[in-house]
């Protein structure tokens, strides 16, 4: 599936939806979506990223998305694709350490080089020191989700929280992302 920068017509999206919905159930599963997505390489789209995106747009919490959800997901992925391209300064098709730091800074995060290095290691599935498009989505969504959970406890917004161990476990295990 190749994404366009402008929002496509409803008819176009319906045609894509029908092609992705291999079992003709009227819903798209994570497996069906993964087979349809491309990360710009010949490698399959990261299954964890696909699961995360299905979870974000699955309003009924059934592990599948309907046509309306698919339209929202299409826009979401297109926006991420444009974002990714804007930070892939050398047009290599991946994000390196400096490009990731630039992206995160533009998003308002002030993270040390050490943390950025850890993030690259965590989301670099192939050990090349770079992050592919699908892994970039997962990286950014994970960071956003963790930050939101942290902010819940950081009531004075000073970047410091004091929580009990069980509060920490509830916070982490309650997240929709794998940490």
Short mmCIF file of N, CA and C in Angstrom, two decimals:
data_model
loop_
_atom_site.label_atom_id
_atom_site.label_comp_id
_atom_site.label_asym_id
_atom_site.label_seq_id
_atom_site.Cartn_x
_atom_site.Cartn_y
_atom_site.Cartn_z
N UNK A 1 0.85 -1.15 0.00
CA UNK A 1 0.00 0.00 0.00
C UNK A 1 0.91 1.23 0.00
N UNK A 2 0.68 2.13 -0.93
CA UNK A 2 1.45 3.36 -1.00
C UNK A 2 0.53 4.51 -0.63
N UNK A 3 1.01 5.39 0.21
CA UNK A 3 0.19 6.47 0.72
C UNK A 3 0.42 7.73 -0.09
N UNK A 4 -0.66 8.48 -0.30
CA UNK A 4 -0.61 9.75 -1.02
C UNK A 4 -0.60 10.88 -0.01
N UNK A 5 -0.01 12.02 -0.40
CA UNK A 5 0.06 13.13 0.54
C UNK A 5 -1.30 13.78 0.76
N UNK A 6 -2.14 13.89 -0.26
CA UNK A 6 -3.48 14.45 -0.09
C UNK A 6 -4.43 13.32 0.29
N UNK A 7 -5.47 13.66 1.04
CA UNK A 7 -6.44 12.64 1.45
C UNK A 7 -7.16 12.14 0.20
N UNK A 8 -7.10 10.83 -0.05
CA UNK A 8 -7.73 10.28 -1.25
C UNK A 8 -9.26 10.27 -1.13
N UNK A 9 -9.91 10.01 -2.24
CA UNK A 9 -11.36 9.97 -2.26
C UNK A 9 -11.86 8.76 -1.46
N UNK A 10 -13.10 8.85 -1.05
CA UNK A 10 -13.75 7.75 -0.33
C UNK A 10 -13.77 6.49 -1.21
N UNK A 11 -14.00 6.66 -2.49
CA UNK A 11 -14.03 5.52 -3.42
C UNK A 11 -12.66 4.83 -3.48
N UNK A 12 -11.60 5.64 -3.54
CA UNK A 12 -10.25 5.09 -3.56
C UNK A 12 -9.99 4.29 -2.28
N UNK A 13 -10.32 4.90 -1.14
CA UNK A 13 -10.11 4.22 0.15
C UNK A 13 -10.93 2.93 0.22
N UNK A 14 -12.16 2.95 -0.28
CA UNK A 14 -13.00 1.74 -0.27
C UNK A 14 -12.37 0.64 -1.11
N UNK A 15 -11.82 1.01 -2.25
CA UNK A 15 -11.16 0.04 -3.12
C UNK A 15 -9.96 -0.58 -2.40
N UNK A 16 -9.15 0.26 -1.75
CA UNK A 16 -7.99 -0.24 -1.00
C UNK A 16 -8.46 -1.12 0.15
N UNK A 17 -9.48 -0.67 0.89
CA UNK A 17 -10.01 -1.43 2.02
C UNK A 17 -10.44 -2.83 1.57
N UNK A 18 -11.17 -2.90 0.47
CA UNK A 18 -11.65 -4.21 -0.03
C UNK A 18 -10.49 -5.12 -0.41
N UNK A 19 -9.43 -4.55 -0.99
CA UNK A 19 -8.27 -5.37 -1.36
C UNK A 19 -7.52 -5.87 -0.14
N UNK A 20 -7.47 -5.06 0.92
CA UNK A 20 -6.76 -5.45 2.14
C UNK A 20 -7.58 -6.46 2.95
N UNK A 21 -8.90 -6.34 2.92
CA UNK A 21 -9.81 -7.23 3.65
C UNK A 21 -9.91 -8.56 2.90
N UNK A 22 -8.86 -9.36 3.01
CA UNK A 22 -8.74 -10.61 2.25
C UNK A 22 -9.85 -11.61 2.54
N UNK A 23 -10.31 -11.67 3.80
CA UNK A 23 -11.34 -12.66 4.14
C UNK A 23 -12.77 -12.12 3.94
N UNK A 24 -12.87 -10.90 3.42
CA UNK A 24 -14.17 -10.29 3.12
C UNK A 24 -15.09 -10.19 4.34
N UNK A 25 -14.50 -9.97 5.50
CA UNK A 25 -15.27 -9.90 6.75
C UNK A 25 -15.88 -8.52 6.98
N UNK A 26 -15.40 -7.52 6.23
CA UNK A 26 -15.83 -6.15 6.48
C UNK A 26 -14.95 -5.46 7.51
N UNK A 27 -13.94 -6.16 7.96
CA UNK A 27 -12.99 -5.64 8.93
C UNK A 27 -11.58 -6.00 8.48
N UNK A 28 -10.62 -5.21 8.91
CA UNK A 28 -9.21 -5.49 8.62
C UNK A 28 -8.53 -5.87 9.92
N UNK A 29 -7.87 -7.02 9.90
CA UNK A 29 -7.11 -7.49 11.06
C UNK A 29 -5.68 -6.99 10.97
N UNK A 30 -4.94 -7.16 12.04
CA UNK A 30 -3.52 -6.77 12.05
C UNK A 30 -2.75 -7.55 10.99
N UNK A 31 -3.04 -8.84 10.83
CA UNK A 31 -2.34 -9.65 9.82
C UNK A 31 -2.63 -9.14 8.41
N UNK A 32 -3.90 -8.81 8.13
CA UNK A 32 -4.25 -8.30 6.80
C UNK A 32 -3.58 -6.95 6.55
N UNK A 33 -3.57 -6.10 7.56
CA UNK A 33 -2.96 -4.78 7.41
C UNK A 33 -1.45 -4.90 7.22
N UNK A 34 -0.83 -5.79 7.97
CA UNK A 34 0.62 -5.95 7.84
C UNK A 34 1.01 -6.38 6.43
N UNK A 35 0.23 -7.27 5.84
CA UNK A 35 0.54 -7.74 4.49
C UNK A 35 0.40 -6.63 3.46
N UNK A 36 -0.45 -5.64 3.75
CA UNK A 36 -0.71 -4.57 2.80
C UNK A 36 0.24 -3.39 2.93
N UNK A 37 0.85 -3.21 4.09
CA UNK A 37 1.69 -2.04 4.34
C UNK A 37 3.11 -2.24 3.83
N UNK A 38 3.75 -1.14 3.48
CA UNK A 38 5.14 -1.16 3.06
C UNK A 38 5.92 -0.15 3.89
N UNK A 39 7.10 -0.54 4.33
CA UNK A 39 7.94 0.38 5.10
C UNK A 39 9.05 0.97 4.25
N UNK A 40 8.98 0.78 2.93
CA UNK A 40 9.98 1.34 2.04
C UNK A 40 11.14 0.40 1.78
N UNK A 41 11.11 -0.77 2.40
CA UNK A 41 12.12 -1.79 2.14
C UNK A 41 11.39 -3.05 1.71
N UNK A 42 12.11 -4.09 1.48
CA UNK A 42 11.46 -5.36 1.11
C UNK A 42 11.12 -6.18 2.34
N UNK A 43 11.30 -5.60 3.52
CA UNK A 43 10.99 -6.30 4.76
C UNK A 43 9.54 -6.06 5.14
N UNK A 44 8.91 -7.03 5.82
CA UNK A 44 7.53 -6.84 6.27
C UNK A 44 7.44 -5.70 7.28
N UNK A 45 6.31 -5.01 7.27
CA UNK A 45 6.05 -3.94 8.23
C UNK A 45 6.11 -4.54 9.62
N UNK A 46 6.66 -3.81 10.57
CA UNK A 46 6.83 -4.29 11.93
C UNK A 46 5.47 -4.72 12.52
N UNK A 47 5.31 -5.99 12.90
CA UNK A 47 4.01 -6.46 13.41
C UNK A 47 3.58 -5.74 14.69
N UNK A 48 4.52 -5.32 15.51
CA UNK A 48 4.17 -4.60 16.73
C UNK A 48 3.61 -3.22 16.40
N UNK A 49 4.17 -2.56 15.38
CA UNK A 49 3.66 -1.27 14.96
C UNK A 49 2.24 -1.42 14.41
N UNK A 50 2.01 -2.47 13.63
CA UNK A 50 0.67 -2.72 13.07
C UNK A 50 -0.32 -2.97 14.21
N UNK A 51 0.05 -3.78 15.18
CA UNK A 51 -0.83 -4.07 16.31
C UNK A 51 -1.14 -2.79 17.08
N UNK A 52 -0.14 -1.96 17.26
CA UNK A 52 -0.30 -0.70 17.96
C UNK A 52 -1.29 0.20 17.22
N UNK A 53 -1.15 0.29 15.89
CA UNK A 53 -2.03 1.14 15.11
C UNK A 53 -3.46 0.60 15.10
N UNK A 54 -3.62 -0.70 14.97
CA UNK A 54 -4.97 -1.29 15.03
C UNK A 54 -5.59 -0.94 16.37
N UNK A 55 -4.83 -1.07 17.45
CA UNK A 55 -5.33 -0.76 18.78
C UNK A 55 -5.75 0.69 18.93
N UNK A 56 -5.04 1.59 18.26
CA UNK A 56 -5.35 3.01 18.35
C UNK A 56 -6.65 3.36 17.64
N UNK A 57 -6.96 2.64 16.57
CA UNK A 57 -8.12 3.00 15.74
C UNK A 57 -9.30 2.04 15.89
N UNK A 58 -9.14 0.99 16.65
CA UNK A 58 -10.19 0.00 16.88
C UNK A 58 -11.12 0.50 17.99
N UNK A 59 -12.18 1.17 17.59
CA UNK A 59 -13.08 1.79 18.57
C UNK A 59 -13.87 0.75 19.38
N UNK A 60 -14.12 -0.42 18.78
CA UNK A 60 -14.88 -1.46 19.49
C UNK A 60 -13.99 -2.38 20.31
N UNK A 61 -12.67 -2.17 20.24
CA UNK A 61 -11.72 -3.00 21.00
C UNK A 61 -11.84 -4.48 20.67
N UNK A 62 -11.94 -4.78 19.36
CA UNK A 62 -12.10 -6.16 18.88
C UNK A 62 -10.87 -6.69 18.15
N UNK A 63 -9.84 -5.86 18.01
CA UNK A 63 -8.63 -6.30 17.32
C UNK A 63 -8.71 -6.16 15.82
N UNK A 64 -9.73 -5.46 15.33
CA UNK A 64 -9.92 -5.22 13.89
C UNK A 64 -10.43 -3.79 13.70
N UNK A 65 -10.30 -3.28 12.47
CA UNK A 65 -10.85 -1.95 12.18
C UNK A 65 -11.84 -2.05 11.03
N UNK A 66 -12.86 -1.18 11.08
CA UNK A 66 -13.84 -1.14 10.00
C UNK A 66 -13.40 -0.08 8.98
N UNK A 67 -14.24 0.17 8.00
CA UNK A 67 -13.87 1.10 6.92
C UNK A 67 -13.63 2.52 7.45
N UNK A 68 -14.49 2.99 8.33
CA UNK A 68 -14.33 4.34 8.88
C UNK A 68 -13.00 4.46 9.65
N UNK A 69 -12.70 3.45 10.46
CA UNK A 69 -11.44 3.43 11.20
C UNK A 69 -10.26 3.42 10.23
N UNK A 70 -10.43 2.69 9.12
CA UNK A 70 -9.37 2.57 8.12
C UNK A 70 -9.04 3.93 7.51
N UNK A 71 -10.06 4.75 7.25
CA UNK A 71 -9.83 6.09 6.71
C UNK A 71 -9.00 6.93 7.66
N UNK A 72 -9.31 6.85 8.96
CA UNK A 72 -8.55 7.59 9.96
C UNK A 72 -7.12 7.06 10.05
N UNK A 73 -6.97 5.74 9.99
CA UNK A 73 -5.64 5.14 10.02
C UNK A 73 -4.83 5.56 8.80
N UNK A 74 -5.48 5.60 7.65
CA UNK A 74 -4.81 6.03 6.40
C UNK A 74 -4.21 7.43 6.58
N UNK A 75 -5.02 8.35 7.10
CA UNK A 75 -4.55 9.72 7.32
C UNK A 75 -3.40 9.73 8.32
N UNK A 76 -3.52 8.95 9.38
CA UNK A 76 -2.50 8.87 10.41
C UNK A 76 -1.16 8.41 9.82
N UNK A 77 -1.19 7.33 9.03
CA UNK A 77 0.05 6.81 8.45
C UNK A 77 0.62 7.80 7.44
N UNK A 78 -0.25 8.44 6.66
CA UNK A 78 0.21 9.45 5.69
C UNK A 78 0.91 10.60 6.40
N UNK A 79 0.32 11.06 7.50
CA UNK A 79 0.95 12.13 8.27
C UNK A 79 2.32 11.70 8.80
N UNK A 80 2.41 10.46 9.30
CA UNK A 80 3.70 9.96 9.80
C UNK A 80 4.70 9.83 8.66
N UNK A 81 4.23 9.42 7.49
CA UNK A 81 5.12 9.27 6.35
C UNK A 81 5.72 10.63 5.96
N UNK A 82 4.89 11.66 5.94
CA UNK A 82 5.38 13.00 5.63
C UNK A 82 6.36 13.48 6.69
N UNK A 83 6.05 13.20 7.94
CA UNK A 83 6.94 13.56 9.05
C UNK A 83 8.28 12.85 8.89
N UNK A 84 8.24 11.55 8.65
CA UNK A 84 9.45 10.75 8.49
C UNK A 84 10.33 11.32 7.38
N UNK A 85 9.71 11.60 6.24
CA UNK A 85 10.47 12.13 5.11
C UNK A 85 11.11 13.48 5.43
N UNK A 86 10.41 14.29 6.23
CA UNK A 86 10.96 15.61 6.55
C UNK A 86 12.19 15.51 7.44
N UNK A 87 12.31 14.45 8.23
CA UNK A 87 13.46 14.29 9.11
C UNK A 87 14.53 13.37 8.54
N UNK A 88 14.22 12.66 7.47
CA UNK A 88 15.20 11.82 6.79
C UNK A 88 16.01 12.73 5.86
N UNK A 89 16.91 13.49 6.48
CA UNK A 89 17.63 14.54 5.78
C UNK A 89 18.45 14.08 4.59
N UNK A 90 18.99 12.87 4.65
CA UNK A 90 19.82 12.38 3.55
C UNK A 90 19.01 11.50 2.59
N UNK A 91 17.70 11.43 2.77
CA UNK A 91 16.81 10.62 1.91
C UNK A 91 17.26 9.17 1.79
N UNK A 92 17.75 8.63 2.90
CA UNK A 92 18.25 7.25 2.90
C UNK A 92 17.14 6.23 3.09
N UNK A 93 15.95 6.69 3.48
CA UNK A 93 14.86 5.75 3.75
C UNK A 93 14.87 5.25 5.18
N UNK A 94 15.75 5.82 5.99
CA UNK A 94 15.79 5.47 7.41
C UNK A 94 16.23 6.70 8.20
N UNK A 95 16.05 6.61 9.51
CA UNK A 95 16.39 7.71 10.41
C UNK A 95 17.58 7.29 11.25
N UNK A 96 18.65 8.08 11.20
CA UNK A 96 19.80 7.77 12.04
C UNK A 96 19.69 8.53 13.36
N UNK A 97 20.71 8.40 14.19
CA UNK A 97 20.72 8.99 15.53
C UNK A 97 20.46 10.50 15.51
N UNK A 98 21.19 11.20 14.67
CA UNK A 98 21.04 12.67 14.61
C UNK A 98 19.67 13.06 14.07
N UNK A 99 19.20 12.36 13.06
CA UNK A 99 17.89 12.67 12.50
C UNK A 99 16.79 12.41 13.53
N UNK A 100 16.94 11.35 14.33
CA UNK A 100 15.96 11.06 15.38
C UNK A 100 16.00 12.17 16.43
N UNK A 101 17.20 12.56 16.83
CA UNK A 101 17.31 13.64 17.83
C UNK A 101 16.66 14.92 17.31
N UNK A 102 16.89 15.25 16.04
CA UNK A 102 16.27 16.44 15.44
C UNK A 102 14.75 16.32 15.45
N UNK A 103 14.23 15.14 15.12
CA UNK A 103 12.78 14.93 15.10
C UNK A 103 12.22 15.10 16.50
N UNK A 104 12.82 14.44 17.48
CA UNK A 104 12.31 14.50 18.85
C UNK A 104 12.39 15.92 19.41
N UNK A 105 13.45 16.65 19.08
CA UNK A 105 13.57 18.04 19.50
C UNK A 105 12.44 18.87 18.88
N UNK A 106 12.17 18.64 17.60
CA UNK A 106 11.08 19.36 16.93
C UNK A 106 9.73 19.03 17.56
N UNK A 107 9.59 17.81 18.10
CA UNK A 107 8.34 17.42 18.77
C UNK A 107 8.25 17.96 20.20
N UNK A 108 9.33 18.61 20.66
CA UNK A 108 9.31 19.21 22.00
C UNK A 108 10.01 18.41 23.08
N UNK A 109 10.67 17.31 22.71
CA UNK A 109 11.39 16.51 23.70
C UNK A 109 12.83 17.01 23.78
N UNK A 110 13.35 17.09 25.00
CA UNK A 110 14.75 17.43 25.22
C UNK A 110 15.39 16.22 25.88
N UNK A 111 15.94 15.36 25.07
CA UNK A 111 16.50 14.10 25.56
C UNK A 111 18.01 14.09 25.36
N UNK A 112 18.70 13.45 26.28
CA UNK A 112 20.16 13.35 26.18
C UNK A 112 20.54 12.43 25.02
N UNK A 113 21.79 12.57 24.59
CA UNK A 113 22.30 11.67 23.54
C UNK A 113 22.21 10.22 24.00
N UNK A 114 22.44 10.00 25.28
CA UNK A 114 22.39 8.64 25.82
C UNK A 114 21.00 8.03 25.63
N UNK A 115 19.96 8.79 25.92
CA UNK A 115 18.59 8.28 25.77
C UNK A 115 18.26 8.07 24.29
N UNK A 116 18.68 9.00 23.44
CA UNK A 116 18.44 8.85 21.99
C UNK A 116 19.15 7.60 21.48
N UNK A 117 20.38 7.35 21.95
CA UNK A 117 21.11 6.13 21.56
C UNK A 117 20.35 4.88 21.98
N UNK A 118 19.81 4.89 23.19
CA UNK A 118 19.04 3.75 23.68
C UNK A 118 17.80 3.54 22.80
N UNK A 119 17.15 4.63 22.42
CA UNK A 119 15.96 4.52 21.58
C UNK A 119 16.31 3.93 20.21
N UNK A 120 17.42 4.37 19.63
CA UNK A 120 17.84 3.82 18.34
C UNK A 120 18.09 2.32 18.49
N UNK A 121 18.79 1.92 19.54
CA UNK A 121 19.04 0.48 19.77
C UNK A 121 17.74 -0.28 19.94
N UNK A 122 16.79 0.30 20.68
CA UNK A 122 15.52 -0.38 20.97
C UNK A 122 14.67 -0.56 19.71
N UNK A 123 14.66 0.42 18.81
CA UNK A 123 13.75 0.39 17.66
C UNK A 123 14.44 0.07 16.34
N UNK A 124 15.73 -0.27 16.38
CA UNK A 124 16.48 -0.68 15.20
C UNK A 124 16.42 -2.20 15.10
N UNK A 125 15.47 -2.72 14.33
CA UNK A 125 15.27 -4.18 14.26
C UNK A 125 16.41 -4.91 13.58
N UNK A 126 17.21 -4.23 12.77
CA UNK A 126 18.21 -4.92 11.96
C UNK A 126 19.65 -4.62 12.38
N UNK A 127 19.84 -3.89 13.49
CA UNK A 127 21.18 -3.66 14.01
C UNK A 127 22.06 -2.80 13.14
N UNK A 128 21.48 -1.87 12.41
CA UNK A 128 22.26 -1.02 11.50
C UNK A 128 22.49 0.38 12.04
N UNK A 129 21.96 0.67 13.22
CA UNK A 129 22.11 2.01 13.78
C UNK A 129 21.13 3.01 13.20
N UNK A 130 20.08 2.50 12.55
CA UNK A 130 19.06 3.37 11.95
C UNK A 130 17.68 2.78 12.22
N UNK A 131 16.67 3.62 12.03
CA UNK A 131 15.29 3.22 12.28
C UNK A 131 14.50 3.37 10.98
N UNK A 132 13.79 2.31 10.59
CA UNK A 132 12.95 2.36 9.39
C UNK A 132 11.63 3.06 9.70
N UNK A 133 10.87 3.37 8.66
CA UNK A 133 9.62 4.12 8.79
C UNK A 133 8.67 3.51 9.82
N UNK A 134 8.39 2.22 9.73
CA UNK A 134 7.43 1.59 10.63
C UNK A 134 7.93 1.59 12.07
N UNK A 135 9.23 1.43 12.24
CA UNK A 135 9.82 1.45 13.57
C UNK A 135 9.84 2.88 14.14
N UNK A 136 9.95 3.87 13.25
CA UNK A 136 9.89 5.27 13.66
C UNK A 136 8.52 5.59 14.25
N UNK A 137 7.46 5.10 13.61
CA UNK A 137 6.11 5.29 14.14
C UNK A 137 6.03 4.69 15.54
N UNK A 138 6.48 3.45 15.67
CA UNK A 138 6.41 2.77 16.96
C UNK A 138 7.23 3.52 18.01
N UNK A 139 8.40 3.97 17.65
CA UNK A 139 9.28 4.72 18.56
C UNK A 139 8.57 5.97 19.06
N UNK A 140 8.02 6.75 18.15
CA UNK A 140 7.39 8.02 18.53
C UNK A 140 6.11 7.79 19.32
N UNK A 141 5.31 6.81 18.94
CA UNK A 141 4.07 6.53 19.68
C UNK A 141 4.40 6.01 21.07
N UNK A 142 5.42 5.18 21.18
CA UNK A 142 5.84 4.66 22.48
C UNK A 142 6.31 5.80 23.38
N UNK A 143 7.14 6.68 22.84
CA UNK A 143 7.62 7.82 23.62
C UNK A 143 6.46 8.70 24.06
N UNK A 144 5.53 8.97 23.16
CA UNK A 144 4.37 9.79 23.51
C UNK A 144 3.53 9.13 24.61
N UNK A 145 3.30 7.83 24.48
CA UNK A 145 2.50 7.10 25.46
C UNK A 145 3.17 7.09 26.83
N UNK A 146 4.47 6.83 26.86
CA UNK A 146 5.21 6.85 28.12
C UNK A 146 5.20 8.25 28.74
N UNK A 147 5.37 9.25 27.91
CA UNK A 147 5.37 10.63 28.41
C UNK A 147 4.01 11.00 28.99
N UNK A 148 2.95 10.61 28.31
CA UNK A 148 1.60 10.89 28.81
C UNK A 148 1.35 10.20 30.15
N UNK A 149 1.80 8.96 30.28
CA UNK A 149 1.65 8.24 31.54
C UNK A 149 2.45 8.92 32.65
N UNK A 150 3.65 9.36 32.33
CA UNK A 150 4.50 10.07 33.30
C UNK A 150 3.83 11.37 33.73
N UNK A 151 3.31 12.11 32.77
CA UNK A 151 2.69 13.42 33.07
C UNK A 151 1.48 13.29 33.98
N UNK A 152 0.83 12.14 33.94
CA UNK A 152 -0.31 11.90 34.82
C UNK A 152 0.12 12.06 36.28
N UNK A 153 1.34 11.64 36.59
CA UNK A 153 1.87 11.73 37.96
C UNK A 153 2.67 13.01 38.19
N UNK A 154 3.11 13.66 37.14
CA UNK A 154 3.93 14.87 37.24
C UNK A 154 3.00 16.09 37.27
N UNK A 155 2.27 16.21 38.35
CA UNK A 155 1.22 17.23 38.45
C UNK A 155 1.76 18.66 38.42
N UNK A 156 2.98 18.87 38.89
CA UNK A 156 3.54 20.22 38.86
C UNK A 156 4.42 20.46 37.63
N UNK A 157 4.45 19.48 36.72
CA UNK A 157 5.17 19.59 35.44
C UNK A 157 6.64 19.98 35.59
N UNK A 158 7.32 19.39 36.61
CA UNK A 158 8.74 19.70 36.79
C UNK A 158 9.65 18.58 36.29
N UNK A 159 9.06 17.52 35.72
CA UNK A 159 9.86 16.43 35.19
C UNK A 159 10.32 15.44 36.24
N UNK A 160 9.75 15.52 37.43
CA UNK A 160 10.11 14.62 38.52
C UNK A 160 8.82 14.08 39.13
N UNK A 161 8.80 12.76 39.36
CA UNK A 161 7.65 12.15 40.02
C UNK A 161 8.12 11.26 41.16
N UNK A 162 7.27 11.09 42.14
CA UNK A 162 7.52 10.13 43.21
C UNK A 162 6.31 9.21 43.24
N UNK A 163 6.57 7.94 42.96
CA UNK A 163 5.49 6.95 42.95
C UNK A 163 5.95 5.68 43.65
N UNK A 164 5.00 4.93 44.11
CA UNK A 164 5.28 3.63 44.71
C UNK A 164 5.50 2.61 43.60
N UNK A 165 6.16 1.52 43.96
CA UNK A 165 6.46 0.48 42.98
C UNK A 165 5.20 -0.03 42.28
N UNK A 166 4.14 -0.27 43.03
CA UNK A 166 2.91 -0.78 42.42
C UNK A 166 2.28 0.26 41.50
N UNK A 167 2.40 1.55 41.83
CA UNK A 167 1.90 2.59 40.93
C UNK A 167 2.68 2.55 39.61
N UNK A 168 3.99 2.35 39.72
CA UNK A 168 4.83 2.24 38.53
C UNK A 168 4.39 1.05 37.68
N UNK A 169 4.20 -0.10 38.33
CA UNK A 169 3.78 -1.29 37.58
C UNK A 169 2.42 -1.08 36.91
N UNK A 170 1.47 -0.49 37.63
CA UNK A 170 0.16 -0.21 37.03
C UNK A 170 0.31 0.72 35.84
N UNK A 171 1.16 1.72 35.98
CA UNK A 171 1.38 2.67 34.89
C UNK A 171 1.93 1.96 33.66
N UNK A 172 2.97 1.15 33.83
CA UNK A 172 3.61 0.47 32.70
C UNK A 172 2.72 -0.61 32.10
N UNK A 173 2.14 -1.44 32.96
CA UNK A 173 1.31 -2.53 32.44
C UNK A 173 -0.01 -2.04 31.87
N UNK A 174 -0.42 -0.83 32.24
CA UNK A 174 -1.65 -0.26 31.71
C UNK A 174 -1.49 0.37 30.33
N UNK A 175 -0.28 0.43 29.83
CA UNK A 175 -0.03 1.06 28.54
C UNK A 175 -0.38 0.12 27.40
N UNK A 176 -0.74 0.71 26.24
CA UNK A 176 -1.08 -0.09 25.06
C UNK A 176 0.14 -0.40 24.21
N UNK A 177 1.32 -0.03 24.67
CA UNK A 177 2.54 -0.28 23.89
C UNK A 177 3.42 -1.26 24.66
N UNK A 178 4.25 -1.96 23.91
CA UNK A 178 5.24 -2.82 24.56
C UNK A 178 6.44 -1.96 24.90
N UNK A 179 6.90 -2.12 26.12
CA UNK A 179 8.05 -1.34 26.56
C UNK A 179 9.25 -2.24 26.68
#
